[in-house]
Coordinates of C-alpha atoms in Angstrom, one line a residue:
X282 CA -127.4 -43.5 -158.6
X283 CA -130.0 -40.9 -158.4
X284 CA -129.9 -40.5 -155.3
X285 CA -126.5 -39.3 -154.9
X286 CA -126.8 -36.5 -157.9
X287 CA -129.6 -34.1 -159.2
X288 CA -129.2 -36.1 -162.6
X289 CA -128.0 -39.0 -163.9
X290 CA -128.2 -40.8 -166.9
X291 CA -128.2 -43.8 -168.6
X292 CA -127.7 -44.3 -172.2
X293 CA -127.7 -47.2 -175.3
X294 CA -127.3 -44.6 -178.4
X295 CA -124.0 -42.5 -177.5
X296 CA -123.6 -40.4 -180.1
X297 CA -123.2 -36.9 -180.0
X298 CA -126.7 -36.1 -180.5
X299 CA -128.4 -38.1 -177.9
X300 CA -125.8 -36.1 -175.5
X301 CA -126.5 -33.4 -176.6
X302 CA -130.1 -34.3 -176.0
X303 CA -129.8 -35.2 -172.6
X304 CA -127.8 -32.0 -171.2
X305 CA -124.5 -34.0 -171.1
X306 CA -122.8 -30.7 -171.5
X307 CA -124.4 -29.5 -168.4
X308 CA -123.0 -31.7 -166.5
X309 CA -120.1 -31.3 -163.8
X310 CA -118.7 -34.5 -164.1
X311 CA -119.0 -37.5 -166.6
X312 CA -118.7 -41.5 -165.7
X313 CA -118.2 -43.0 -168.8
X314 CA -118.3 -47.1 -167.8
X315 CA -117.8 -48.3 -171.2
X316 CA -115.2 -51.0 -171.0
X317 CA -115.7 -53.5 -173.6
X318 CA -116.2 -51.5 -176.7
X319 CA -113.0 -49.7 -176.9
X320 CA -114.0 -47.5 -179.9
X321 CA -117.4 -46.6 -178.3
X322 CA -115.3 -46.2 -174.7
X323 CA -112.7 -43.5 -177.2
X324 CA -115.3 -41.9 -179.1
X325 CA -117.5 -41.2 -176.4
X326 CA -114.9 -39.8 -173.8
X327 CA -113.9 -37.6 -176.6
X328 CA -117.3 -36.3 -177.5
X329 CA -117.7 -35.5 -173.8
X330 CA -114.9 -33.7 -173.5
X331 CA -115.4 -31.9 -176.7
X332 CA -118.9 -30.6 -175.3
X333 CA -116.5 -29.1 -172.5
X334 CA -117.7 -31.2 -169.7
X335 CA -115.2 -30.3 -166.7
X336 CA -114.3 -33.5 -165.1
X337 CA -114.5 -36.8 -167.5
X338 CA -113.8 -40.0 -165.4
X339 CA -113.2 -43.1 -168.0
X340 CA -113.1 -47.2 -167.3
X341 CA -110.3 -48.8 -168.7
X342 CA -110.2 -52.2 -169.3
X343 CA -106.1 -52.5 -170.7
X344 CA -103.5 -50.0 -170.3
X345 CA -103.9 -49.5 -174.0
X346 CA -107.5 -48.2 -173.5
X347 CA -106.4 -46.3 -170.5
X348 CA -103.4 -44.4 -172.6
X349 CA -106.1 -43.7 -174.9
X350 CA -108.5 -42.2 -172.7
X351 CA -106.3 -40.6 -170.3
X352 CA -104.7 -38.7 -173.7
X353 CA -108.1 -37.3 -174.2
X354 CA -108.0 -35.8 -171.3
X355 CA -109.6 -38.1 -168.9
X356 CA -109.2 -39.6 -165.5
X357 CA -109.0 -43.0 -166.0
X358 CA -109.9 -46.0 -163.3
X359 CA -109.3 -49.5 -163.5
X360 CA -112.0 -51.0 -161.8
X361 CA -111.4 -55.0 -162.3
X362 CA -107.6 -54.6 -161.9
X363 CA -108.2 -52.5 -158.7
X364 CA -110.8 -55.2 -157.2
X365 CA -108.2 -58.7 -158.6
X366 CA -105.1 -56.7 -156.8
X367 CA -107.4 -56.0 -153.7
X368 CA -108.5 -59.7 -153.6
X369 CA -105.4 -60.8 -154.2
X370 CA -104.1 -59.0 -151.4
X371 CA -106.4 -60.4 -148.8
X372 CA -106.1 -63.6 -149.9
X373 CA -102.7 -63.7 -149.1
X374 CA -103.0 -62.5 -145.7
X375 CA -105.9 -63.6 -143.1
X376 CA -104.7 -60.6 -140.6
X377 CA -106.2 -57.8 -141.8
X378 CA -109.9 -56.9 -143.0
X379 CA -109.4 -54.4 -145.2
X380 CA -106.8 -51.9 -146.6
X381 CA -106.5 -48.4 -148.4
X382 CA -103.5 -47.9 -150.0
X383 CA -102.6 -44.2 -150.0
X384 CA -99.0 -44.2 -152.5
X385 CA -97.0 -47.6 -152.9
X386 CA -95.1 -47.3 -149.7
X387 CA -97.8 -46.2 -147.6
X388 CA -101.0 -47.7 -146.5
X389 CA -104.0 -47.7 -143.7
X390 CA -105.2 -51.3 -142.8
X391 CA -108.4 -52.4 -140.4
X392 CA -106.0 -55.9 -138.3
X393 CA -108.1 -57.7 -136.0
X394 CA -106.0 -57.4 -132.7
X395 CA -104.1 -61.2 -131.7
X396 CA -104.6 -62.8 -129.1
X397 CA -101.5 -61.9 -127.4
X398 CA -101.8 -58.2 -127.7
X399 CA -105.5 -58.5 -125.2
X400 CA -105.4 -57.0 -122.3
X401 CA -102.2 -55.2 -122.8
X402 CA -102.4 -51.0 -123.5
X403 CA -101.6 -49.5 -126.6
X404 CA -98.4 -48.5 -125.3
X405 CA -97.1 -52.0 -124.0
X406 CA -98.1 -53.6 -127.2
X407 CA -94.9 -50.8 -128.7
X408 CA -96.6 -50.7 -132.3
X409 CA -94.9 -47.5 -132.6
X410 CA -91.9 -48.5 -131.3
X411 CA -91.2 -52.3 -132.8
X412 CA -93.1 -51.1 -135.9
X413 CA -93.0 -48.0 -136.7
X414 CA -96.8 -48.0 -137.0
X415 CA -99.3 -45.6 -135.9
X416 CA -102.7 -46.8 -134.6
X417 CA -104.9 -44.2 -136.0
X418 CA -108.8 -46.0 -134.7
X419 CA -110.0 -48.7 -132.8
X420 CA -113.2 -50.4 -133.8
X421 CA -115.6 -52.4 -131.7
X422 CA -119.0 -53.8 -133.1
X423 CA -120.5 -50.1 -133.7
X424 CA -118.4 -48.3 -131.9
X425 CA -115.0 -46.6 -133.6
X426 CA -112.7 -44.6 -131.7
X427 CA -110.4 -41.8 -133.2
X428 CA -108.7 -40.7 -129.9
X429 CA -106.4 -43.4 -129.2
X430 CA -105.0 -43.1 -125.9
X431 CA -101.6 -44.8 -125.2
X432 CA -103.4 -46.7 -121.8
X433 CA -106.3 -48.1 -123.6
X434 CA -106.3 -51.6 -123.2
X435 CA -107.0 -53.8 -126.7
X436 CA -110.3 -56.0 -126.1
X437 CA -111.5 -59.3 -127.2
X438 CA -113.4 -57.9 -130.3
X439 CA -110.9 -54.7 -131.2
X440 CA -109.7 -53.9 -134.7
X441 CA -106.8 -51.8 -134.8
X442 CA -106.9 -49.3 -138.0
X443 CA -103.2 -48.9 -138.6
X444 CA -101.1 -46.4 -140.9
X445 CA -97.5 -47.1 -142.2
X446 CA -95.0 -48.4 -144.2
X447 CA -96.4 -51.7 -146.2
X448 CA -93.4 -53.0 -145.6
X449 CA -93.9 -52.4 -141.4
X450 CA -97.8 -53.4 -141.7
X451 CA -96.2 -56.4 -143.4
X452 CA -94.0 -57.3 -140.4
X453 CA -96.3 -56.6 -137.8
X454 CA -99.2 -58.6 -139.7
X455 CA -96.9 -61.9 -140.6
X456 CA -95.5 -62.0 -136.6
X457 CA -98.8 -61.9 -135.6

């Protein structure tokens, strides 16, 4: 972690004196990754916040927890649920490699390109058209390009990045 901040702390005793001690306070934002012990999880979050730390971002374990937290004034995340759902997800489908989800209707996914779509050029494989998908990179081994052209032709080896509808991804993925 260090080497992504100036500071960064980690701590057994929570209480408001050991973060006071260790210039919690001073901090721009807070990670509090205290699932299990809801009370410590709560009583720390607020003591942060308290101590006027800008931005607090809390784990949640239950959407109990997360009401809690997010009432205090925290950004709450849900790490296990978010990595089960993302599983999930995969699981379910072998077509694509991996997925962001930006709202619930609207998603960018990494689909190795079929078999029947090499050879053919981005425009005669009518994504956009039959789909209503926009092929936003193509990546090869190293290599990922961000200026799709509609006569690039799809290679052995290409994975389409995609953004859409997850009900068009959806199509496009299961007729594939």
């Amino acid at each position: 972690m260090r080497q992504y901040t100036d500071c960064a702390f980690v701590a057994d005793n929570l209480s408001s004196d050991t973060l006071k001690e260790i210039g919690i306070q001073n901090c721009d934002v807070v990670i509090i990754c205290i699932g299990e012990k809801v009370d410590v999880s709560v009583l720390t979050t607020m003591s942060v916040i308290e101590m006027g730390v800008p931005r607090v971002i809390a784990k949640a374990l239950s959407p109990e927890q997360g009401a809690v937290l997010s009432k205090l004034g925290a950004e709450v995340v849900y790490p296990e649920r978010d990595m089960a759902l993302r599983l999930g997800k995969k699981l379910l489908s072998n077509n694509f490699l991996e997925y962001v989800s930006l709202c619930n209707q609207v998603e960018i996914r990494q689909i190795e390109v079929p078999n029947h779509l090499i050879g053919k050029s981005i425009e005669e494989t009518e994504i956009r058209q039959k789909y209503r998908l926009n092929i936003i990179a193509i990546e090869n081994g190293d290599e990922t390009n961000i200026e799709v052209m509609p006569e690039y032709r799809l290679r052995q080896g290409d994975i389409i990045v995609v953004i859409g509808k997850v009900d068009n991804i959806d199509v496009f993925v299961n007729e594939v």
